[in-house]
Coordinates of C-alpha atoms and ligand atoms in Angstrom, one line a residue:
X48 CA 78.6 -31.9 20.3
X49 CA 80.3 -28.7 19.8
X50 CA 79.7 -29.2 16.0
X51 CA 76.0 -28.4 16.0
X52 CA 76.5 -25.7 18.6
X53 CA 78.1 -23.6 15.8
X54 CA 75.8 -24.4 13.0
X55 CA 74.3 -21.6 11.0
X56 CA 77.7 -20.0 10.6
X57 CA 77.9 -21.1 6.9
X58 CA 75.2 -18.7 6.2
X59 CA 77.6 -16.3 7.1
X60 CA 80.4 -17.5 4.9
X61 CA 81.7 -19.0 8.0
X62 CA 81.0 -22.7 7.4
X63 CA 84.2 -23.9 7.7
X64 CA 84.3 -22.8 11.3
X65 CA 81.1 -24.7 12.2
X66 CA 83.2 -27.9 13.4
X67 CA 85.5 -25.6 16.0
X68 CA 85.9 -27.2 19.3
X69 CA 85.1 -24.5 22.1
X70 CA 87.8 -25.4 24.2
X71 CA 90.9 -27.0 22.4
X72 CA 93.5 -28.7 24.3
X73 CA 95.6 -25.7 24.9
X74 CA 92.7 -24.5 27.2
X75 CA 94.1 -26.9 29.6
X76 CA 95.9 -24.0 31.0
X77 CA 61.8 -12.1 29.6
X78 CA 60.0 -13.5 28.0
X79 CA 59.7 -11.8 25.0
X80 CA 56.2 -10.2 24.4
X81 CA 56.6 -10.2 20.5
X82 CA 55.4 -13.8 19.9
X83 CA 52.3 -13.3 21.9
X84 CA 51.2 -10.1 20.1
X85 CA 50.2 -11.4 16.7
X86 CA 46.9 -9.9 16.9
X87 CA 47.1 -6.9 19.2
X88 CA 49.7 -4.4 19.3
X89 CA 51.0 -4.3 22.8
X90 CA 51.0 -1.0 24.7
X91 CA 54.8 -1.5 26.1
X92 CA 57.0 -2.2 22.8
X93 CA 60.5 -3.9 23.1
X94 CA 62.0 -1.0 21.2
X95 CA 60.9 1.2 24.0
X96 CA 63.9 0.2 25.9
X97 CA 66.4 0.5 23.2
X98 CA 68.7 2.9 21.5
X99 CA 71.2 3.0 19.0
X100 CA 74.8 2.8 20.1
X101 CA 77.9 3.2 18.0
X102 CA 81.1 1.5 18.1
X103 CA 84.3 1.5 16.2
X104 CA 85.6 -1.7 14.9
X105 CA 88.9 -2.6 16.4
X106 CA 89.5 -5.0 13.4
X107 CA 88.2 -3.2 10.4
X108 CA 88.2 0.4 11.8
X109 CA 84.8 1.2 10.7
X110 CA 81.9 2.6 12.6
X111 CA 78.8 0.8 13.1
X112 CA 75.4 1.0 15.5
X113 CA 73.8 -1.8 17.2
X114 CA 70.7 -1.8 19.3
X115 CA 71.4 -1.7 23.0
X116 CA 69.3 -1.9 26.3
X117 CA 68.6 1.6 28.4
X118 CA 69.5 0.1 31.5
X119 CA 67.9 2.8 33.6
X120 CA 64.6 1.9 31.7
X121 CA 64.1 -1.5 32.2
X122 CA 62.6 -3.2 35.4
X123 CA 64.4 -6.1 36.6
X124 CA 62.1 -9.2 38.0
X125 CA 63.5 -12.1 40.2
X126 CA 66.4 -13.9 38.2
X127 CA 66.1 -17.5 37.8
X128 CA 67.7 -19.7 40.4
X129 CA 71.0 -19.8 38.0
X130 CA 71.1 -16.0 38.1
X131 CA 69.3 -15.6 34.5
X132 CA 68.3 -11.8 34.6
X133 CA 64.7 -11.6 33.6
X134 CA 63.3 -8.1 32.9
X135 CA 59.7 -7.0 32.5
X136 CA 58.5 -6.5 28.7
X137 CA 62.2 -7.4 27.3
X138 CA 64.9 -10.3 27.0
X139 CA 67.8 -8.0 27.5
X140 CA 70.2 -11.0 26.9
X141 CA 69.4 -10.6 23.3
X142 CA 71.5 -7.3 23.3
X143 CA 74.6 -8.5 25.3
X144 CA 76.7 -9.1 22.1
X145 CA 78.5 -6.5 20.1
X146 CA 79.1 -7.8 16.5
X147 CA 80.6 -5.8 13.4
X148 CA 78.2 -5.9 10.4
X149 CA 81.1 -5.4 8.1
X150 CA 83.8 -7.7 9.1
X151 CA 82.4 -10.2 11.1
X152 CA 84.1 -9.4 14.5
X153 CA 82.1 -10.1 17.5
X154 CA 82.5 -9.8 21.4
X155 CA 80.8 -8.3 24.5
X156 CA 81.7 -5.8 27.0
X157 CA 84.7 -3.5 27.6
X158 CA 86.8 -6.6 26.2
X159 CA 85.1 -5.9 22.4
X160 CA 87.6 -2.8 21.8
X161 CA 90.6 -4.8 23.5
X162 CA 92.3 -7.2 20.9
X163 CA 96.2 -8.0 20.8
X164 CA 98.2 -7.5 17.5
X165 CA 97.9 -11.4 17.2
X166 CA 94.3 -11.9 18.0
X167 CA 93.5 -9.1 15.6
X168 CA 95.5 -11.1 12.9
X169 CA 93.9 -14.7 13.6
X170 CA 90.3 -12.7 13.3
X171 CA 91.3 -11.0 10.0
X172 CA 92.9 -14.2 8.5
X173 CA 90.0 -16.7 9.9
X174 CA 86.9 -14.6 10.0
X175 CA 87.1 -11.4 8.2
X176 CA 88.2 -13.0 5.2
X177 CA 85.0 -15.3 4.3
X178 CA 82.6 -13.4 6.4
X179 CA 79.5 -12.5 4.4
X180 CA 77.9 -9.5 5.4
X181 CA 74.1 -9.6 5.0
X182 CA 72.6 -8.2 2.2
X183 CA 69.9 -6.5 3.4
X184 CA 69.8 -5.3 7.3
X185 CA 66.6 -6.1 9.3
X186 CA 63.9 -3.6 9.4
X187 CA 62.8 -4.6 12.9
X188 CA 63.4 -2.0 15.6
X189 CA 64.4 -5.0 17.8
X190 CA 66.4 -8.0 17.5
X191 CA 64.6 -11.2 17.0
X192 CA 66.0 -14.5 19.0
X193 CA 67.3 -15.7 15.5
X194 CA 69.2 -12.6 15.4
X195 CA 70.7 -12.8 18.9
X196 CA 71.8 -16.2 18.4
X197 CA 73.7 -15.3 15.3
X198 CA 75.5 -12.8 17.2
X199 CA 76.0 -15.0 19.9
X200 CA 77.5 -17.7 17.7
X201 CA 79.5 -15.2 15.9
X202 CA 81.1 -14.0 19.4
X203 CA 81.9 -17.6 20.3
X204 CA 83.7 -18.4 16.9
X205 CA 85.6 -15.2 17.5
X206 CA 86.6 -15.9 21.1
X207 CA 87.7 -19.6 19.8
X208 CA 89.5 -18.1 17.1
X209 CA 91.5 -15.4 18.8
X210 CA 91.9 -18.0 21.6
X211 CA 90.2 -16.2 24.2
X212 CA 90.3 -17.3 28.1
X213 CA 88.1 -20.3 29.2
X214 CA 85.8 -17.9 31.4
X215 CA 85.1 -15.9 28.1
X216 CA 83.9 -18.7 26.0
X217 CA 82.1 -20.0 29.0
X218 CA 80.6 -16.7 29.7
X219 CA 79.4 -16.7 26.0
X220 CA 78.0 -20.3 26.3
X221 CA 76.0 -19.4 29.4
X222 CA 74.4 -16.5 27.7
X223 CA 73.6 -18.6 24.6
X224 CA 72.1 -21.3 26.8
X225 CA 69.9 -18.7 28.6
X226 CA 68.8 -17.6 25.2
X227 CA 67.4 -20.7 24.5
X228 CA 65.6 -20.9 27.5
X229 CA 64.2 -17.4 26.7
X230 CA 62.9 -19.0 23.1
X231 CA 61.4 -21.7 24.8
X232 CA 59.7 -19.4 27.2
X233 CA 58.5 -17.4 24.5
X234 CA 56.6 -20.3 22.4
X235 CA 53.2 -20.4 22.6
X236 CA 51.3 -23.6 22.9
X237 CA 49.3 -23.3 19.7
X238 CA 52.4 -22.8 17.6
X239 CA 53.0 -25.6 14.7
X240 CA 55.6 -27.8 16.0
X241 CA 55.3 -26.7 19.7
X242 CA 56.6 -30.0 21.4
X243 CA 59.3 -30.6 19.3
X244 CA 60.7 -26.9 19.3
X245 CA 60.5 -27.1 23.2
X246 CA 62.3 -30.0 23.7
X247 CA 65.0 -28.7 21.0
X248 CA 65.3 -25.6 22.5
X249 CA 65.7 -27.5 26.0
X250 CA 68.4 -29.7 24.7
X251 CA 70.3 -27.0 23.2
X252 CA 70.0 -24.8 26.2
X253 CA 71.6 -27.9 28.2
X254 CA 74.4 -28.4 25.6
X255 CA 75.6 -24.7 25.8
X256 CA 75.1 -24.6 29.8
X257 CA 77.4 -28.0 29.7
X258 CA 79.9 -25.9 28.0
X259 CA 79.6 -23.1 30.5
X260 CA 79.9 -25.3 33.4
X261 CA 83.1 -27.3 31.7
X262 CA 84.4 -23.8 31.1
X263 CA 83.9 -22.0 34.1
X264 CA 85.2 -25.0 36.0
X265 CA 88.4 -24.6 34.3
X266 CA 88.5 -21.0 35.0
X267 CA 88.0 -21.2 38.4
X268 CA 91.2 -23.2 38.5
X269 CA 93.4 -21.3 36.1
X270 CA 92.1 -17.8 36.3
X271 CA 92.0 -15.1 39.0
X272 CA 88.8 -13.4 40.3
X273 CA 86.8 -11.4 39.1
X274 CA 85.9 -14.4 36.3
X275 CA 83.7 -12.9 33.4
X276 CA 83.0 -10.2 36.1
X277 CA 81.8 -12.3 38.7
X278 CA 83.2 -12.7 42.1
X279 CA 84.0 -16.2 43.8
X280 CA 80.5 -16.1 45.5
X281 CA 78.7 -15.4 42.5
X282 CA 80.5 -17.8 40.2
X283 CA 80.3 -20.5 42.9
X284 CA 76.7 -20.1 43.3
X285 CA 76.2 -20.5 39.6
X286 CA 78.4 -23.3 39.4
X287 CA 76.5 -25.2 42.1
X288 CA 73.3 -24.8 39.9
X289 CA 74.9 -25.9 37.1
X290 CA 76.5 -28.8 38.9
X291 CA 72.9 -29.8 40.1
X292 CA 71.8 -29.7 36.6
X293 CA 74.5 -32.0 35.5
X294 CA 74.1 -34.5 38.4
X295 CA 77.8 -33.5 39.5
X296 CA 76.6 -33.6 43.2
X297 CA 80.2 -33.9 44.6
X298 CA 80.9 -30.7 43.3
X299 CA 77.8 -29.3 44.1
X300 CA 78.2 -30.1 47.7
X301 CA 81.7 -28.9 48.0
X302 CA 80.6 -25.7 46.3
X303 CA 77.6 -25.5 48.8
X304 CA 80.0 -26.2 51.8
X305 CA 82.3 -23.7 50.7
X306 CA 79.3 -21.0 49.9
X307 CA 77.8 -21.8 53.6
X308 CA 81.1 -21.6 55.7
X309 CA 82.4 -18.1 54.3
X310 CA 82.0 -14.9 56.1
X311 CA 81.6 -12.8 53.0
X312 CA 78.5 -14.4 51.5
X313 CA 75.5 -12.1 52.1
X314 CA 72.7 -13.8 54.0
X315 CA 70.3 -13.7 51.1
X316 CA 72.9 -16.1 48.8
X317 CA 73.3 -18.2 52.1
X318 CA 69.7 -18.8 52.1
X319 CA 69.2 -19.6 48.4
X320 CA 72.0 -21.7 48.8
X321 CA 70.4 -23.6 51.6
X322 CA 67.8 -24.3 49.3
X323 CA 70.1 -25.9 46.7
X324 CA 71.6 -27.9 49.6
X325 CA 68.2 -29.4 50.2
X326 CA 67.7 -30.1 46.6
X327 CA 70.9 -32.0 46.4
X328 CA 69.9 -33.9 49.3
X329 CA 66.8 -34.7 47.7
X330 CA 68.3 -35.6 44.6
X331 CA 70.8 -37.9 46.1
X332 CA 68.0 -39.4 48.2
X333 CA 65.8 -40.1 44.6
X334 CA 69.0 -41.9 43.3
X335 CA 69.6 -44.1 46.2
X336 CA 65.8 -45.2 45.9
X337 CA 66.2 -46.2 42.1
X338 CA 69.4 -48.2 42.5
Ligands
ZN62 ZN1 84.6 -4.8 11.6

């Protein structure tokens, strides 16, 4: 299953790495308005919310620019039930990964700058040696979903090669799953092959979220909080959603009980957790009826 999640790396010279497992045995320790604007220029453009940010690559030491979101300018909308963030006029998830266009090293957040000497060596040997930089940089003032996916897959394969924590890989899988949801939402019903694409995006989203779920369940037992920037309450709420998605109702019920009994869970999250509890009971009733 993981094999096709990393497909497309061969275009970057990293075909050898397409078959890597995300979690090897040692781990045991907004919709984008672009598509809808073919004949009419939108008043608000995605690039209005972006700026060029400069990074120094900790692997090849070169400087490069990426497009980043002006966080003060975007307006947040109600997130999806599983906490996927949504913003007006822009899918900010496309801009989460930092990728060096010269050597193929990629990661996210503050962790991008920090590599141990052995991680740096592993990335040089397994990524940089075969990475093929793009011949032409895109001239578009924003990232397409395809470009965003490329950057996410590059970040994932880097995390695997450098033997990153389960939570780091799970986080990239979560974000990639959410990207596929964004792609599906941006599909227009009159697009050629609409039904097939919709199904394919849905299935790929599920595969990435399944990997995120497994990785976070493992991280919850083996890492200390915050995990991927989340406190226990936030992670448990996310995991409850994922557990329901994958019909792991025992785990979902346990997480719900812990969220509802904790004094530190805010009222808003408790309300949403009660909704999830109803959902679980409903699903269990359905399951019984079908037996
Ligand atoms: Zn680099």
